[in-house]
PDB file of C-alpha atoms in Angstrom:
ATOM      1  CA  UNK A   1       0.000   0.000   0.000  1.00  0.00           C
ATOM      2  CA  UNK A   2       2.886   1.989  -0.065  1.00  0.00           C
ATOM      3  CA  UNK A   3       2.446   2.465  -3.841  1.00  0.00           C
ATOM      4  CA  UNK A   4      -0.906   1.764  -5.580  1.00  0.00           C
ATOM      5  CA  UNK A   5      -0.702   0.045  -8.969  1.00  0.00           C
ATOM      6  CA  UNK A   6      -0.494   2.144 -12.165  1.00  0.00           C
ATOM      7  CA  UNK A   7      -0.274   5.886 -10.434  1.00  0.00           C
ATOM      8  CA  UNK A   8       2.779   8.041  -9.915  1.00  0.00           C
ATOM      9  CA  UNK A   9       4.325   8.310  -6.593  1.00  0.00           C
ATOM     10  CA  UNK A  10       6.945  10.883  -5.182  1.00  0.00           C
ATOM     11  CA  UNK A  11       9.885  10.511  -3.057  1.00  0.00           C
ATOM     12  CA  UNK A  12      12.023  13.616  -1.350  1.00  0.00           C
ATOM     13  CA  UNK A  13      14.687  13.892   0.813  1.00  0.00           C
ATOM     14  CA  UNK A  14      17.666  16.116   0.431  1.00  0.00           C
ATOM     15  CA  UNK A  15      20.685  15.916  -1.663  1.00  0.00           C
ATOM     16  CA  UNK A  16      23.467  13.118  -0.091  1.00  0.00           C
ATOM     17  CA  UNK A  17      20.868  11.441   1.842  1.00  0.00           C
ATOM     18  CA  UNK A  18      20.946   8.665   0.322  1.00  0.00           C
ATOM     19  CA  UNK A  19      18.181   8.548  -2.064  1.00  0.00           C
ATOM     20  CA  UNK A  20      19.552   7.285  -5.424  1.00  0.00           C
ATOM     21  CA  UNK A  21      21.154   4.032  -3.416  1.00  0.00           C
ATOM     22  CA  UNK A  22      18.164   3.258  -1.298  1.00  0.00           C
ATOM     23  CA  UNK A  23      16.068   3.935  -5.312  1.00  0.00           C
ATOM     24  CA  UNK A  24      18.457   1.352  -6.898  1.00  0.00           C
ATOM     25  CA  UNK A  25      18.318  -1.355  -3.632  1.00  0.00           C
ATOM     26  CA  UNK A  26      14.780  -0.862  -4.380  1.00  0.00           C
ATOM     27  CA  UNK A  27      14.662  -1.507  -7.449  1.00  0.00           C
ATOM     28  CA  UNK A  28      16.479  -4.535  -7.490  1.00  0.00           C
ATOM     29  CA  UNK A  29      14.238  -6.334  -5.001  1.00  0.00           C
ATOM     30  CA  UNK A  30      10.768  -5.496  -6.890  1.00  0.00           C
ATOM     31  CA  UNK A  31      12.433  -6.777 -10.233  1.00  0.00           C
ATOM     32  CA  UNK A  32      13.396 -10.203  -8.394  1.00  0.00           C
ATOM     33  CA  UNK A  33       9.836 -10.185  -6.477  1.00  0.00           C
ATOM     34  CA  UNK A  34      12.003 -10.122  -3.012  1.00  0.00           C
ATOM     35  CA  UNK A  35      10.512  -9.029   0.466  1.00  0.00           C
ATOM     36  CA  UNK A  36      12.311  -5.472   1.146  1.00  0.00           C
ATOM     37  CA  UNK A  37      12.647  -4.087   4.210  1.00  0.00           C
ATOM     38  CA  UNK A  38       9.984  -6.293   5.529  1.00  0.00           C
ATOM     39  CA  UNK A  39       7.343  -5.665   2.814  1.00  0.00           C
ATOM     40  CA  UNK A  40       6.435  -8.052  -0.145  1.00  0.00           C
ATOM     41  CA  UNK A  41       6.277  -7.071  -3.727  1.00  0.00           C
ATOM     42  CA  UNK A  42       5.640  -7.951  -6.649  1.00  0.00           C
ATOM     43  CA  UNK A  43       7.629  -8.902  -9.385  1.00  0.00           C
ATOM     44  CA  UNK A  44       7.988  -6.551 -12.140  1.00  0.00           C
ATOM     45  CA  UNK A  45      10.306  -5.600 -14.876  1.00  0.00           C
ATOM     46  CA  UNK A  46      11.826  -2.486 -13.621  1.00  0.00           C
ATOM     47  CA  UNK A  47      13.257   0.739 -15.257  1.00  0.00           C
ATOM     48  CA  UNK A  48      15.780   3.113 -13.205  1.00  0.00           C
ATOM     49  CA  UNK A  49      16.619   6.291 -15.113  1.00  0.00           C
ATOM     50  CA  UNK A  50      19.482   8.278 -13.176  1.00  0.00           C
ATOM     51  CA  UNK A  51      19.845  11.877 -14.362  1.00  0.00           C
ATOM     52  CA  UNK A  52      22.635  12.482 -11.775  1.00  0.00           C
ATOM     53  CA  UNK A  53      25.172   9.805 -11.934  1.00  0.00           C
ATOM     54  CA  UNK A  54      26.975   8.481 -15.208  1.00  0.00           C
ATOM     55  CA  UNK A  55      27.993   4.730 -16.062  1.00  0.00           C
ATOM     56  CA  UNK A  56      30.753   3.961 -13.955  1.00  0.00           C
ATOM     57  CA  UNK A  57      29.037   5.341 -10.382  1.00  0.00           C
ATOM     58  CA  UNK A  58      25.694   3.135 -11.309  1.00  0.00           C
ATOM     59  CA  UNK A  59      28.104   0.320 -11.843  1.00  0.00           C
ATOM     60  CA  UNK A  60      29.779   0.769  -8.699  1.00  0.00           C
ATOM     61  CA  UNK A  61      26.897   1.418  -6.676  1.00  0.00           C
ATOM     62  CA  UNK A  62      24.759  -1.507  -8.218  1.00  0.00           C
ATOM     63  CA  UNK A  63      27.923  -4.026  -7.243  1.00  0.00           C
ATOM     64  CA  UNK A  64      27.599  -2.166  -3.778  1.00  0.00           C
ATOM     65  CA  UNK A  65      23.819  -3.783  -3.480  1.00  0.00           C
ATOM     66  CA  UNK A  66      24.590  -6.534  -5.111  1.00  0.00           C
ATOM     67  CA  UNK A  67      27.042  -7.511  -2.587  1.00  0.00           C
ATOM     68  CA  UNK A  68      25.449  -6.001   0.114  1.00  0.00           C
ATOM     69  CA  UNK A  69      22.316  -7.838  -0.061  1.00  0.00           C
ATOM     70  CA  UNK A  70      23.654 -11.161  -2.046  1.00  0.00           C
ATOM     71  CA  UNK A  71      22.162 -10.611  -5.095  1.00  0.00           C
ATOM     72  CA  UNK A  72      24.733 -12.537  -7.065  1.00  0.00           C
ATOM     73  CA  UNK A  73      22.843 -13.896  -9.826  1.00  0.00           C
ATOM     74  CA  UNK A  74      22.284 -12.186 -13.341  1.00  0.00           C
ATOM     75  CA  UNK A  75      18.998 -10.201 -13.586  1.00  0.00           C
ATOM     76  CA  UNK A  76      17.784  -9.547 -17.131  1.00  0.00           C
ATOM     77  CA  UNK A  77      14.142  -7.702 -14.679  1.00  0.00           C
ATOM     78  CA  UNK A  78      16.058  -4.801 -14.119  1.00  0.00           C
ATOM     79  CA  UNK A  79      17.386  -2.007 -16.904  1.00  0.00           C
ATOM     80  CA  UNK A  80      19.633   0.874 -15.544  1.00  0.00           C
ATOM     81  CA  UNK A  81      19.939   3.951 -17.523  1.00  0.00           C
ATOM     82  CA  UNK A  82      22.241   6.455 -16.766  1.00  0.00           C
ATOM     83  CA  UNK A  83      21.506  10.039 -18.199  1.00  0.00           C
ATOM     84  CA  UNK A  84      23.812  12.342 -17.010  1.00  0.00           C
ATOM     85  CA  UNK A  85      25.127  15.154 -19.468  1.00  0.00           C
ATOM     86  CA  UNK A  86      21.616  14.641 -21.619  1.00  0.00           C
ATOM     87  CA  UNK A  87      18.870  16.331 -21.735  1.00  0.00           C
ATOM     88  CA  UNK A  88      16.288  14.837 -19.999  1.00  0.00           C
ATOM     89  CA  UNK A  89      13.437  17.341 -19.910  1.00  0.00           C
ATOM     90  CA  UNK A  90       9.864  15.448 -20.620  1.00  0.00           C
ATOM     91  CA  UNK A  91       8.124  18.404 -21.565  1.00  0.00           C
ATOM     92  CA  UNK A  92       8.987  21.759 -22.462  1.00  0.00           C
ATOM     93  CA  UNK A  93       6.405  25.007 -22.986  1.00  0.00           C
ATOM     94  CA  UNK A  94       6.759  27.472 -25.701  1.00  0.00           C
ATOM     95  CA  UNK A  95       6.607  31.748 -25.059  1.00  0.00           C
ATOM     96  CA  UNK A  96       2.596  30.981 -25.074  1.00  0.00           C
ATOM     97  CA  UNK A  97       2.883  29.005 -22.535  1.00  0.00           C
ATOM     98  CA  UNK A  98       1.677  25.700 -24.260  1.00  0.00           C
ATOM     99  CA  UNK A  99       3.221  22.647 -23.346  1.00  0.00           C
ATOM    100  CA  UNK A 100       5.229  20.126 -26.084  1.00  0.00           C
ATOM    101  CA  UNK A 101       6.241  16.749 -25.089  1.00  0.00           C
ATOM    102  CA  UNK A 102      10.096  16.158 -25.831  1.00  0.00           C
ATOM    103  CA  UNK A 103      11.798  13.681 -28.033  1.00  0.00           C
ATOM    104  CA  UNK A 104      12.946  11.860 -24.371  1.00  0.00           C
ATOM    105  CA  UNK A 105       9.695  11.192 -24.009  1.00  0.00           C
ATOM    106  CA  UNK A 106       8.595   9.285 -26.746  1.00  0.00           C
ATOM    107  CA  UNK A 107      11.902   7.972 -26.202  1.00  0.00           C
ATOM    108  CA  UNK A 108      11.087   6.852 -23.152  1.00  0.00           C
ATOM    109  CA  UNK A 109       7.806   5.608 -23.692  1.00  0.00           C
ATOM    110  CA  UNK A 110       8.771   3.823 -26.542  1.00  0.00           C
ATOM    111  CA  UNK A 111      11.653   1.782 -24.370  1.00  0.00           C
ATOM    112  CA  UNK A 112       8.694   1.216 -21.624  1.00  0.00           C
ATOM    113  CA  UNK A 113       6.469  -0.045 -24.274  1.00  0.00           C
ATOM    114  CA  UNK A 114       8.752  -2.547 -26.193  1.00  0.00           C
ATOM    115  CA  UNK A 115      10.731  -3.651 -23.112  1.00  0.00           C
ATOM    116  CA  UNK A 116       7.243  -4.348 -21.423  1.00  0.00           C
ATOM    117  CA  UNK A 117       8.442  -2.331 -18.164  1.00  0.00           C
ATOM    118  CA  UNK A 118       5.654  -2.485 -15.281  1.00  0.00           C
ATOM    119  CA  UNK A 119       7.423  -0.440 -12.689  1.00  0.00           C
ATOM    120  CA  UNK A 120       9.492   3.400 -13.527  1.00  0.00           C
ATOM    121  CA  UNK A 121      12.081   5.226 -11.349  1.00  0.00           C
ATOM    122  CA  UNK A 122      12.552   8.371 -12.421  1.00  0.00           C
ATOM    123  CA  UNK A 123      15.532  10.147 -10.559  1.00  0.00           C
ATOM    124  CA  UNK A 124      15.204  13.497 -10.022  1.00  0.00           C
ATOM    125  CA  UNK A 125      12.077  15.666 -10.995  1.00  0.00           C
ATOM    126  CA  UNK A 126      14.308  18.648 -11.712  1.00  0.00           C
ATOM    127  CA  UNK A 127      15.878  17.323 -14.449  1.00  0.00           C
ATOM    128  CA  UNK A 128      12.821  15.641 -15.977  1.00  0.00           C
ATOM    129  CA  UNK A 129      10.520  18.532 -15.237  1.00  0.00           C
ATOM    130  CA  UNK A 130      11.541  22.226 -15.669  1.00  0.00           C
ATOM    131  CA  UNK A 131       9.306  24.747 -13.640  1.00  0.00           C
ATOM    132  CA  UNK A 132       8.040  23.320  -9.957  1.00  0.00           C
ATOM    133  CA  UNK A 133       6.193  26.083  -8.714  1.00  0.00           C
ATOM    134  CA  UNK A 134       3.664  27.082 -11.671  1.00  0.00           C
ATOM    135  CA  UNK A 135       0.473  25.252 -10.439  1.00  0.00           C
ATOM    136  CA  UNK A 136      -0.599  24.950 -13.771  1.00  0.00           C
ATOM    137  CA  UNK A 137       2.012  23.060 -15.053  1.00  0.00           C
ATOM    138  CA  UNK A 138       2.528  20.875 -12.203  1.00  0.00           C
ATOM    139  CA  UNK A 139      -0.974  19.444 -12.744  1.00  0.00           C
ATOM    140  CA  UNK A 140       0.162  19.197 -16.435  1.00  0.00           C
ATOM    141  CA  UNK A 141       2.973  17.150 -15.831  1.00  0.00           C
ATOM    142  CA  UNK A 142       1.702  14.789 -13.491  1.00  0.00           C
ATOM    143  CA  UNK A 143      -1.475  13.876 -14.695  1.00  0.00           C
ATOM    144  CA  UNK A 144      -0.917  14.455 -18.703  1.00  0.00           C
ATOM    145  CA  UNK A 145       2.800  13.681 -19.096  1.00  0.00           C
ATOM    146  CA  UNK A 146       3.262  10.962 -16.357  1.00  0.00           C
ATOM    147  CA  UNK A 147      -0.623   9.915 -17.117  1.00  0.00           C
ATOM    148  CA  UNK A 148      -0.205   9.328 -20.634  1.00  0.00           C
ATOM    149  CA  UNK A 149       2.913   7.041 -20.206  1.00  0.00           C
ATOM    150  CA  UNK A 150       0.728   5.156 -16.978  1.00  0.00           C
ATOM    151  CA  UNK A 151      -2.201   5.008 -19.154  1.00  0.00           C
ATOM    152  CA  UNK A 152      -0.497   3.840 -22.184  1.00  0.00           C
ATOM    153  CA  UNK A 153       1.318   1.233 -20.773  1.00  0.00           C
ATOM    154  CA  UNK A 154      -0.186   0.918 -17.085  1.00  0.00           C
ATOM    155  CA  UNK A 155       3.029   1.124 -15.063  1.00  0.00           C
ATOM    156  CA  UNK A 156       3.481   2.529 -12.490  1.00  0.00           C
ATOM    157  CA  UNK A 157       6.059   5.519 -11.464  1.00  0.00           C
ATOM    158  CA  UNK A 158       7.850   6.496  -8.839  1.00  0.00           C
ATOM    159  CA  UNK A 159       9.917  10.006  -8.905  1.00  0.00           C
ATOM    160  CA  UNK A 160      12.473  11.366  -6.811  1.00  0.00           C
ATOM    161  CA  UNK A 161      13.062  15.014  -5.935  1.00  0.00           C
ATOM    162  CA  UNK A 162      14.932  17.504  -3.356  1.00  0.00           C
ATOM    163  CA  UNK A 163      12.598  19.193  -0.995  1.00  0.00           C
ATOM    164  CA  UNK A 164      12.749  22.673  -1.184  1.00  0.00           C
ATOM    165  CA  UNK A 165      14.892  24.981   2.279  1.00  0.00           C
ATOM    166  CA  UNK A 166      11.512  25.614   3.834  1.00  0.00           C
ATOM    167  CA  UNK A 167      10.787  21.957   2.828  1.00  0.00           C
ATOM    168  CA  UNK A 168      13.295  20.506   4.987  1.00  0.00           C
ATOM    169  CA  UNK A 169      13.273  22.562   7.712  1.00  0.00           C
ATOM    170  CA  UNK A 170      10.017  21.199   8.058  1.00  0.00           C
ATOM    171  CA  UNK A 171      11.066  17.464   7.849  1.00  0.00           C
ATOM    172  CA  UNK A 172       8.806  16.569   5.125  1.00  0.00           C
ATOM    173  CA  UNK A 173       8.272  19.230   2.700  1.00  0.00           C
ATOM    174  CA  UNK A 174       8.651  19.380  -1.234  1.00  0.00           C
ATOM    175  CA  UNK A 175       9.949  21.209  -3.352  1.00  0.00           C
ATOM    176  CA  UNK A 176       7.832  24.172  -5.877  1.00  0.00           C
ATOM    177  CA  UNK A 177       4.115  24.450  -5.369  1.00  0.00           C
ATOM    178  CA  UNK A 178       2.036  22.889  -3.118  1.00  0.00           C
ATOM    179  CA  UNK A 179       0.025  21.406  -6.113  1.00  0.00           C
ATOM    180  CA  UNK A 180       2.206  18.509  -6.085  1.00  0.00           C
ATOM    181  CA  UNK A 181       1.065  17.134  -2.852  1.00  0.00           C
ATOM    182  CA  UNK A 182      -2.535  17.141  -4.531  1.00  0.00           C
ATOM    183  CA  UNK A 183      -1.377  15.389  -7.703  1.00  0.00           C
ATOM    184  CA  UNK A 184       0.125  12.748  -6.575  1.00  0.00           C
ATOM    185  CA  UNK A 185      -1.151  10.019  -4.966  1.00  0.00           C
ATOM    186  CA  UNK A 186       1.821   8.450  -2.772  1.00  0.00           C
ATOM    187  CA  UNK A 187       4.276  11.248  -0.801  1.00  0.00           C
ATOM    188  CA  UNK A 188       7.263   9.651   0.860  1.00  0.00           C
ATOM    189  CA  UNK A 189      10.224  11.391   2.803  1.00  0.00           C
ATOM    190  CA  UNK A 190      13.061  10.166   3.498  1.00  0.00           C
ATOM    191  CA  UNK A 191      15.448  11.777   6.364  1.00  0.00           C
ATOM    192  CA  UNK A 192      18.311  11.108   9.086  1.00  0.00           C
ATOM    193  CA  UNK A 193      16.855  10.705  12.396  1.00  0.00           C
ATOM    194  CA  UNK A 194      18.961  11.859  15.525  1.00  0.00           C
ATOM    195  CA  UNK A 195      20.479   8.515  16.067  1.00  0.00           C
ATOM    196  CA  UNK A 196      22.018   8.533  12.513  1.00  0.00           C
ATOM    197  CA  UNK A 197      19.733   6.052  10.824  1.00  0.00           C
ATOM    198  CA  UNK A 198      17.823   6.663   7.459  1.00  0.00           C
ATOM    199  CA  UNK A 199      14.063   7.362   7.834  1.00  0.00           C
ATOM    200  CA  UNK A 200      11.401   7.256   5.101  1.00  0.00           C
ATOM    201  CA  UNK A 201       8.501   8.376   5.878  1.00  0.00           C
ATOM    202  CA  UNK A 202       5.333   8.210   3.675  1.00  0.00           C
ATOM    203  CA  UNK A 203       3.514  11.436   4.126  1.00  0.00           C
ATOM    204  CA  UNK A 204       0.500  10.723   2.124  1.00  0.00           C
ATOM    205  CA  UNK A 205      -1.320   7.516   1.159  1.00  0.00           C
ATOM    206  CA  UNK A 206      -3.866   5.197   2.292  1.00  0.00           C
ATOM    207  CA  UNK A 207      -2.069   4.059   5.450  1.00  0.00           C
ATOM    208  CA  UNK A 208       0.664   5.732   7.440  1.00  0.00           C
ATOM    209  CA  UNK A 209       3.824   4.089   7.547  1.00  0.00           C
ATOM    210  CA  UNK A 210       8.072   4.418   8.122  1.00  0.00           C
ATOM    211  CA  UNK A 211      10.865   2.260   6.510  1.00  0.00           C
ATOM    212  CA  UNK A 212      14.174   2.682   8.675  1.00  0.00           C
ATOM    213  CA  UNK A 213      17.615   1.675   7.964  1.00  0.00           C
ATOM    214  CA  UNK A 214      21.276   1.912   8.675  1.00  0.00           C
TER     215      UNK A 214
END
């Protein structure tokens, strides 16, 4: 319940915290069907696209879970792609304001399409997503850019972003306009409690709930 089937989901916490590892142990374990942390999934081909790291730090930090948690054995489930240095924009809007979906994604929704992928991490929203504070747009992209790829293909999508000063000074705050708390239909959190450990909280969904880890 921590992520309903075939809507998007967000997850913040800020930068170093640990997100993109805790994204890519994550991914691993839905794409093998594995319990994580406690909680079953389900299996499902998996898609991780990093914006922020190139080739060689995915490699090193996918051998880091890989050892870590003894996933040894070869995984065809899971695709990595690294996209640092491209542009990764999904939509862009013109001087009238209209919106026009980029060539990354139909790129993108051709590679979900073909490959069959059931489950999307999308790491971070502001490289994917341009403006975070025009309402307007906000609504756009969740529902009409991330819809259209869900309803096309009925995956599911999960998104990472940095919350924004105010944000995390609250502990559990986001980043632009408050529209995306409305738009989305799972809100996560993830933190460093006083004791050191990693905390994610989810912030909105059907139940309340916390992961924690070393």
């Amino acid at each position: 319940s921590w992520h309903l089937k075939g809507t998007v989901a967000n997850i913040y916490g800020i930068g170093g915290i640990g997100k993109s590892t805790f994204l890519l142990s994550y991914a691993n374990f839905i794409s093998l069907g594995k319990e994580y942390l406690g909680f079953p999934t389900k299996k499902m081909k998996t898609l991780c696209v990093f914006c922020e790291e190139d080739d060689n730090e995915i490699a090193r930090r996918q051998q880091s879970v890989q050892i870590g948690y003894n996933l040894i054995n070869q995984n065809s489930n899971l695709i990595i792609m690294p996209r640092v240095g491209f542009d990764n924009l999904l939509v862009t809007y013109d001087m009238a304001g209209l919106p026009k979906l980029t060539s990354f994604f139909y790129q993108l929704l051709k590679m979900i399409k073909e490959e069959r992928i059931e489950y999307v991490i999308l790491d971070t929203l502001s490289d994917i997503f341009g403006s975070e504070i025009v309402r307007s747009h906000v609504n756009y992209f969740m529902k009409s850019v991330l819809g259209k790829i869900i309803r096309e293909t009925g995956c599911s999508i999960l998104v990472s972003g940095h919350p924004s000063q105010s944000g995390t000074s609250l502990k559990g705050g986001f980043s632009g306009s408050t529209a995306w708390q409305g738009a989305t239909r799972s809100l996560w959190y993830m933190q460093r409690t006083e004791s050191g450990y990693r905390e994610l909280i989810r912030l909105k969904s059907n139940e309340k709930g916390v992961f924690v880890g070393g």
